[in-house]
Tab-separated table of C-alpha atoms and ligand atoms in Angstrom:
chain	number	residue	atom	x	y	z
A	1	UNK	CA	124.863	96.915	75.567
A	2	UNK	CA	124.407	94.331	78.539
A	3	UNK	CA	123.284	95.917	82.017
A	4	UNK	CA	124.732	93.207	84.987
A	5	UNK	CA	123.370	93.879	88.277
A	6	UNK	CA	125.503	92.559	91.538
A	7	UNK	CA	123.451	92.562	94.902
A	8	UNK	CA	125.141	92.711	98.008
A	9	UNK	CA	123.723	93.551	101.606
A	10	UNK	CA	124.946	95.887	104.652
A	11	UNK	CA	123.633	96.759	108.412
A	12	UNK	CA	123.901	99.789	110.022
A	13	UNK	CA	122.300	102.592	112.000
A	14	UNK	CA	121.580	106.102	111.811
A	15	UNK	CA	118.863	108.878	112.787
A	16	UNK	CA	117.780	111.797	111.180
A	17	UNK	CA	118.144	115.365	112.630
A	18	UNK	CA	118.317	118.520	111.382
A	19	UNK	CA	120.102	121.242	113.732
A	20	UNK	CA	118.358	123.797	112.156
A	21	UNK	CA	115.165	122.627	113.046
A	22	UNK	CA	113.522	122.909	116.264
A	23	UNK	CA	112.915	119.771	118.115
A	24	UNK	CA	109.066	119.907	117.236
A	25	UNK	CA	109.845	120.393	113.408
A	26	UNK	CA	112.441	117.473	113.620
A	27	UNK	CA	109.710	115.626	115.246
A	28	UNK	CA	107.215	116.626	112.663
A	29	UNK	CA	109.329	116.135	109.532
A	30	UNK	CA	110.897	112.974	110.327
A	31	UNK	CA	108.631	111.225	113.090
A	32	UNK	CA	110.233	108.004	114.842
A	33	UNK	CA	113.444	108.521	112.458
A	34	UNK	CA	114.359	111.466	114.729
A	35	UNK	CA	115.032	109.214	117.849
A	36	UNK	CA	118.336	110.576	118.782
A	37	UNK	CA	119.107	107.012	119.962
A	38	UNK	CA	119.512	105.970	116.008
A	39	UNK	CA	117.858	102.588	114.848
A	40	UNK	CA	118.819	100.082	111.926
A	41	UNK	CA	118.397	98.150	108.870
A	42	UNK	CA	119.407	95.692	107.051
A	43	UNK	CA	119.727	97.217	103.676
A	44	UNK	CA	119.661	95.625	100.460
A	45	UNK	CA	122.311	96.975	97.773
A	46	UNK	CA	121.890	96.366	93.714
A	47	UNK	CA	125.199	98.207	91.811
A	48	UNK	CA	123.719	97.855	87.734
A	49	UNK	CA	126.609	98.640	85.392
A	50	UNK	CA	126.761	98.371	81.828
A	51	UNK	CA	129.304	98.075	78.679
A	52	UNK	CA	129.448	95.811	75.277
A	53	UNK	CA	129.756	91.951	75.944
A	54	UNK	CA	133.997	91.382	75.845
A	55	UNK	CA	133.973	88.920	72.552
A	56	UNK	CA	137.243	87.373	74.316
A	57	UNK	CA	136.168	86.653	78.074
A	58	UNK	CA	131.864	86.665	77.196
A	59	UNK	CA	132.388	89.344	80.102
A	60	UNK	CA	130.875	92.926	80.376
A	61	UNK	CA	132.367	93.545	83.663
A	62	UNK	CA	134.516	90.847	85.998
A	63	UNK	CA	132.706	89.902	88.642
A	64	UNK	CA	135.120	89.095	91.069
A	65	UNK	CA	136.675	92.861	90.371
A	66	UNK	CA	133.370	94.286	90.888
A	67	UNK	CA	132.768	92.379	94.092
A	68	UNK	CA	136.365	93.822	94.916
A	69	UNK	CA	135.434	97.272	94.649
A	70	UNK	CA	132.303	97.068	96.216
A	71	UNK	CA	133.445	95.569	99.330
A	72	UNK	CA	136.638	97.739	99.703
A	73	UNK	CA	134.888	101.058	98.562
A	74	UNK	CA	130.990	100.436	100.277
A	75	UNK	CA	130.739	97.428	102.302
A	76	UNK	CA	133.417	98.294	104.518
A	77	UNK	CA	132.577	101.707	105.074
A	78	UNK	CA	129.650	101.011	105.859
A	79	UNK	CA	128.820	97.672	107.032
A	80	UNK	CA	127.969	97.552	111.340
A	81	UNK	CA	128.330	101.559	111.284
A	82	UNK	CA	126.364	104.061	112.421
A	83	UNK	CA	125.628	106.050	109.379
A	84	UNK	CA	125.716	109.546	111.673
A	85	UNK	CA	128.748	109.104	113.570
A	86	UNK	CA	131.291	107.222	111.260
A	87	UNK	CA	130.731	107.935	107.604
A	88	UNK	CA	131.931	110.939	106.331
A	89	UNK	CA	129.062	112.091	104.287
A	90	UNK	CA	126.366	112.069	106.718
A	91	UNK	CA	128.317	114.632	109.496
A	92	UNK	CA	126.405	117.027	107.442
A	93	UNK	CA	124.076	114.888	105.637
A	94	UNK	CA	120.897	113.308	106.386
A	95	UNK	CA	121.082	110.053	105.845
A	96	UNK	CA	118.286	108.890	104.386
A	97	UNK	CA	117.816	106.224	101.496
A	98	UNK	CA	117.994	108.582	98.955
A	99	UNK	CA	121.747	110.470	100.389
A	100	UNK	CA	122.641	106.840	101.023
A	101	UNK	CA	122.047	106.057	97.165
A	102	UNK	CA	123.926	109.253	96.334
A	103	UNK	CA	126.615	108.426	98.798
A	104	UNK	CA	127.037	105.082	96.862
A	105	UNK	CA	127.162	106.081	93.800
A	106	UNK	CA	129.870	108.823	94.287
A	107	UNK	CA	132.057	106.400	95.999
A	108	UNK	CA	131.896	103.498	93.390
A	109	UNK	CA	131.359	106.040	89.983
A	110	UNK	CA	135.472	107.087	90.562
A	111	UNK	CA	136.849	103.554	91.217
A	112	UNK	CA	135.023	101.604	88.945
A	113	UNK	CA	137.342	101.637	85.882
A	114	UNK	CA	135.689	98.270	85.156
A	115	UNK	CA	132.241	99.115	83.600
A	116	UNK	CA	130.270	101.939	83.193
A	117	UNK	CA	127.935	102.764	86.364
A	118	UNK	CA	124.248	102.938	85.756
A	119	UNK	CA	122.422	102.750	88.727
A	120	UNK	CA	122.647	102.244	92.433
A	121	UNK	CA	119.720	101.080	94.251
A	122	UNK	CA	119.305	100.981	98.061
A	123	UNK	CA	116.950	98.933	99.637
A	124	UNK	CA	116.019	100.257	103.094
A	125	UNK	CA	113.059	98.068	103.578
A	126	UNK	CA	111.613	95.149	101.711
A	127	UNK	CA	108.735	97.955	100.684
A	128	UNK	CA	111.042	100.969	100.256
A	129	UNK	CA	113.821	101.673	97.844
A	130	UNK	CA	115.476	104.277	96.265
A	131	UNK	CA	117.239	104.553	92.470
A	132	UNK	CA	120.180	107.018	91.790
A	133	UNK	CA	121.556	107.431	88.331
A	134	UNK	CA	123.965	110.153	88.569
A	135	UNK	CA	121.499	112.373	87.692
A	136	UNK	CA	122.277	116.025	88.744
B	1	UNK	CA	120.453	115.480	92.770
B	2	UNK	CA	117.523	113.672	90.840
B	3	UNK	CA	116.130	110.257	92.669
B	4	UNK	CA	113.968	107.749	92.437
B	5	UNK	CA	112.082	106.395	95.499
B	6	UNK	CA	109.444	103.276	95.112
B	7	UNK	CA	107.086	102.097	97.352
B	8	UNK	CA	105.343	98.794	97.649
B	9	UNK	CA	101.716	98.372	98.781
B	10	UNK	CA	99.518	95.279	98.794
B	11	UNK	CA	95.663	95.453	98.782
B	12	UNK	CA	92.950	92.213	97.237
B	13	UNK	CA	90.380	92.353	95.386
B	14	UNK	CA	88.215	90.518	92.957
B	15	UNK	CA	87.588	90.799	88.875
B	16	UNK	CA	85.870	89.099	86.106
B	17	UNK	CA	87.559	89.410	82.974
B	18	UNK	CA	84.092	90.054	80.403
B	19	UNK	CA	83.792	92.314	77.500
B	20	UNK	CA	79.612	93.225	76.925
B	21	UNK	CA	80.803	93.691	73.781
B	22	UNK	CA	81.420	90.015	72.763
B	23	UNK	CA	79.454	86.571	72.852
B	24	UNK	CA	79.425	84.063	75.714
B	25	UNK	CA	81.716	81.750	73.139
B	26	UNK	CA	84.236	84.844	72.455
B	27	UNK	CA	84.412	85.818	75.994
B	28	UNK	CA	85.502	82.138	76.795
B	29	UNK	CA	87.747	82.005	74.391
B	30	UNK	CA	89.950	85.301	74.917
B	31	UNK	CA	89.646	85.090	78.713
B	32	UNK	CA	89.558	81.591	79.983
B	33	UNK	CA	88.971	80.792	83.573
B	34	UNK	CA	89.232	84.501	84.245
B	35	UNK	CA	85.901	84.614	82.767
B	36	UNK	CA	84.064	82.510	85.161
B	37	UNK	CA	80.852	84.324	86.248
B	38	UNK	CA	81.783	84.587	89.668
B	39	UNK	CA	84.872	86.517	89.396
B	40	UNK	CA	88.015	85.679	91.326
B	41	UNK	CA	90.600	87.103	93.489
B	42	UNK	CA	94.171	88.556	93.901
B	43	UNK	CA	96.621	90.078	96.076
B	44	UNK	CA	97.644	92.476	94.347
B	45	UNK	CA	101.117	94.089	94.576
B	46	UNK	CA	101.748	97.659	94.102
B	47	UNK	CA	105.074	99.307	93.407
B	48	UNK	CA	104.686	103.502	93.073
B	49	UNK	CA	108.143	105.085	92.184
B	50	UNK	CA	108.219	109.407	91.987
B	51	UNK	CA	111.116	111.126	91.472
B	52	UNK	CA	112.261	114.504	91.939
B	53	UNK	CA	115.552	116.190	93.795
B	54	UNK	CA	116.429	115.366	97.016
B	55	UNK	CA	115.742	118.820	99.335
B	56	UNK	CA	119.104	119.577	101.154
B	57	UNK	CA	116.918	119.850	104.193
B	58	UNK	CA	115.182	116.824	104.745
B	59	UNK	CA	117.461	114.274	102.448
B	60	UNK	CA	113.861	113.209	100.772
B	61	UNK	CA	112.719	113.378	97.513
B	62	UNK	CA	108.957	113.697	99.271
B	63	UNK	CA	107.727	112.753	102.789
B	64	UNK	CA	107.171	109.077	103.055
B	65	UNK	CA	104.248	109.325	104.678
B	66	UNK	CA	102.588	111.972	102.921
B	67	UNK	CA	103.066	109.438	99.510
B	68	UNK	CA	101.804	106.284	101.998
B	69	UNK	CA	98.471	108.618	102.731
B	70	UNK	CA	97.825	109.869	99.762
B	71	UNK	CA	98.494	105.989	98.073
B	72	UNK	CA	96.084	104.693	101.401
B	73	UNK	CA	93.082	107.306	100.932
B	74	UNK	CA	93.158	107.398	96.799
B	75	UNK	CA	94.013	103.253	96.058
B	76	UNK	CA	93.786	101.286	99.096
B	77	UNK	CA	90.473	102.374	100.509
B	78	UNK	CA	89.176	102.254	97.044
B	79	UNK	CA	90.340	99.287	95.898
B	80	UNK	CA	91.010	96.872	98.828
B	81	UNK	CA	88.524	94.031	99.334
B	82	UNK	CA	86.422	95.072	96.335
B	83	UNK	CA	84.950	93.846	93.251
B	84	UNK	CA	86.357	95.814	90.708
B	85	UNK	CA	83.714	95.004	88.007
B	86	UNK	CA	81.463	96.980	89.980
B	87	UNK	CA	83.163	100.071	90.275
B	88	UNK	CA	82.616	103.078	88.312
B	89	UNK	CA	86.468	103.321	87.078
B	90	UNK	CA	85.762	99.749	84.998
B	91	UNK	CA	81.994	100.469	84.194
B	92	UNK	CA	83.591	100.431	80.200
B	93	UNK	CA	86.863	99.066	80.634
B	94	UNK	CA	87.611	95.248	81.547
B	95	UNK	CA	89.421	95.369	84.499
B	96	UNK	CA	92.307	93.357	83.535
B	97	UNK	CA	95.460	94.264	85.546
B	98	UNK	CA	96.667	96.759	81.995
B	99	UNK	CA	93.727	98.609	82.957
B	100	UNK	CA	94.224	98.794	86.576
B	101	UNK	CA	97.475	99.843	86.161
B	102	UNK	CA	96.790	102.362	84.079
B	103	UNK	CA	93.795	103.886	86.088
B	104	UNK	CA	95.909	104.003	89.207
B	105	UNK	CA	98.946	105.649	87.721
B	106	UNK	CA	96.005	108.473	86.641
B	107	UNK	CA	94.820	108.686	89.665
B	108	UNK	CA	97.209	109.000	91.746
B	109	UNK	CA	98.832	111.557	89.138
B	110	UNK	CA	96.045	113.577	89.628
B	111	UNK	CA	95.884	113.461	93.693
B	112	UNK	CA	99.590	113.112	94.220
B	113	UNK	CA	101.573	116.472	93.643
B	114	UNK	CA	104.533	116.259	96.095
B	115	UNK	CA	106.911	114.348	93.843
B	116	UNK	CA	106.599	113.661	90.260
B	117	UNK	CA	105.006	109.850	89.742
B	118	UNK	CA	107.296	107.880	87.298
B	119	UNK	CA	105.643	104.569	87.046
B	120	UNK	CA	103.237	102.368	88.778
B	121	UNK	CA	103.642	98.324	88.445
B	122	UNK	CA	101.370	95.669	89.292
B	123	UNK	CA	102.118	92.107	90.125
B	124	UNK	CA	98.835	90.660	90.004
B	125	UNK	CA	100.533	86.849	90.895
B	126	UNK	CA	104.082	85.791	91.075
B	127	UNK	CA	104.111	85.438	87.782
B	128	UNK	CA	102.255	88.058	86.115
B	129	UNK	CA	103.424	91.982	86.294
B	130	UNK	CA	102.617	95.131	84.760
B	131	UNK	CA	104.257	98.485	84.532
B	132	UNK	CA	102.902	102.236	83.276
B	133	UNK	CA	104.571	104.784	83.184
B	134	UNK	CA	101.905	107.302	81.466
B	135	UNK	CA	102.933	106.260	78.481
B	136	UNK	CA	106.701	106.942	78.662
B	137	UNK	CA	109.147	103.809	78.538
B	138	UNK	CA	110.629	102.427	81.096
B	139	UNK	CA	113.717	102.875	82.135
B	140	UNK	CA	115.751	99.923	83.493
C	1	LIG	ZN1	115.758	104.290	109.426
């Protein structure tokens, strides 16, 4: 079993807000996140998938395939959008690193018929990251 | 859903690698320049991951900065510009970067109860890092 990681990077804005908080526990909970004005990052995003080494290409996954998916199913979803307002899963959803890992991995674990995904990692911050692995 | 969230923190401080327990020659031997008498310095970098499932409510495994508080009041202010030699967690254990590791991932196991800590790692230079995971191994 070989794990092969591809990085790839997006930018894009949100805020977190809970309506069923009052303002002051929005405040509390979430501090300058809950600027209703949103902010952004650059965020940093490492897709790890696994499978036995093909004995014919030397491949466990192709990489240009994998690049494919990512930018049709992720980057363009998500890339220069305001996490909020335009993606789907965060009308509802606060999203924060770890929802945004989630988020990830839900849209890539369907359309990856290429390898086996093991973990998404989202880099919000040079100092802050989050690991999902599917785990319920 | 189960995640993982790490957390990178940098703090210096100084160490002699010496074991009491062996001669001048022996102590030269297994620990090089890191024996000089005078000790030396690092910046050391350190990554805490906790996991746990992600409350509906908030979207966070924990609060950010109730992990950066506890991590500033339990490792930073007690290890940040000191001599670690000195200190009462390395009276009997060298305080090579294995140990370090280890006593900070006890630590902050004991102080830290909002998430569940996975693993602490160390990079003690660009080229040297260490990971604990309380004994568990690591997962990739
Ligand atoms: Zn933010």
């Amino acid at each position: 079993m070989v794990y092969l990681t591809r990085k790839c990077e997006f930018s894009a804005s949100h805020y977190y807000h809970n309506p069923e908080f009052t303002a002051e526990e929005n405040q509390r909970v979430f501090g300058k996140c809950a600027n209703l004005n949103g902010h952004g990052h650059n965020y940093t995003l490492e897709v790890t998938v696994k499978g036995e080494v093909d004995p014919k290409t030397g491949f466990v996954v192709d990489l240009k395939e994998l690049k494919e998916i990512l930018n049709r199913e992720v980057l363009e979803a998500l890339d220069h959008r305001h996490l909020n307002k335009e993606v789907p899963e965060f009308f509802h959803q606060i999203p924060t690193t770890e929802n945004l890992a989630i988020a990830i991995w839900h849209r890539l674990q369907n359309k990856l018929n290429v390898a086996k995904l093991h973990r998404v990692r989202v880099y919000e911050l040079p100092d802050l990251f989050v690991d999902f692995y599917g785990e319920a | 859903m189960k995640a993982h969230l790490t957390r990178r923190y940098i703090f210096s401080a100084s160490h002699r690698l010496h074991n009491d327990g062996m001669s001048e020659a022996e102590n030269r031997t297994v620990y090089g320049k890191c024996n000089n008498p005078h000790g030396h310095g690092h910046n050391y970098a350190l990554q805490v991951t906790v996991s746990g499932q992600v409350d509906p409510k908030t979207g966070m495994i924990c609060n950010l900065v109730d992990l950066d508080e506890a991590v500033q009041r339990e490792i930073i202010e007690r290890f940040d510009h000191q001599n670690l030699n000195v200190r009462a967690e390395f009276k009997s254990v060298v305080p090579t970067t294995e140990n370090l590791s280890e006593v900070i991932f006890n630590i902050l196991k004991q102080s830290f109860k909002a998430a569940h800590l996975e693993k602490v790692r160390l990079e003690e230079t660009m080229m040297n890092s260490f990971e604990y995971a309380g004994g568990a191994e690591l997962r990739i």
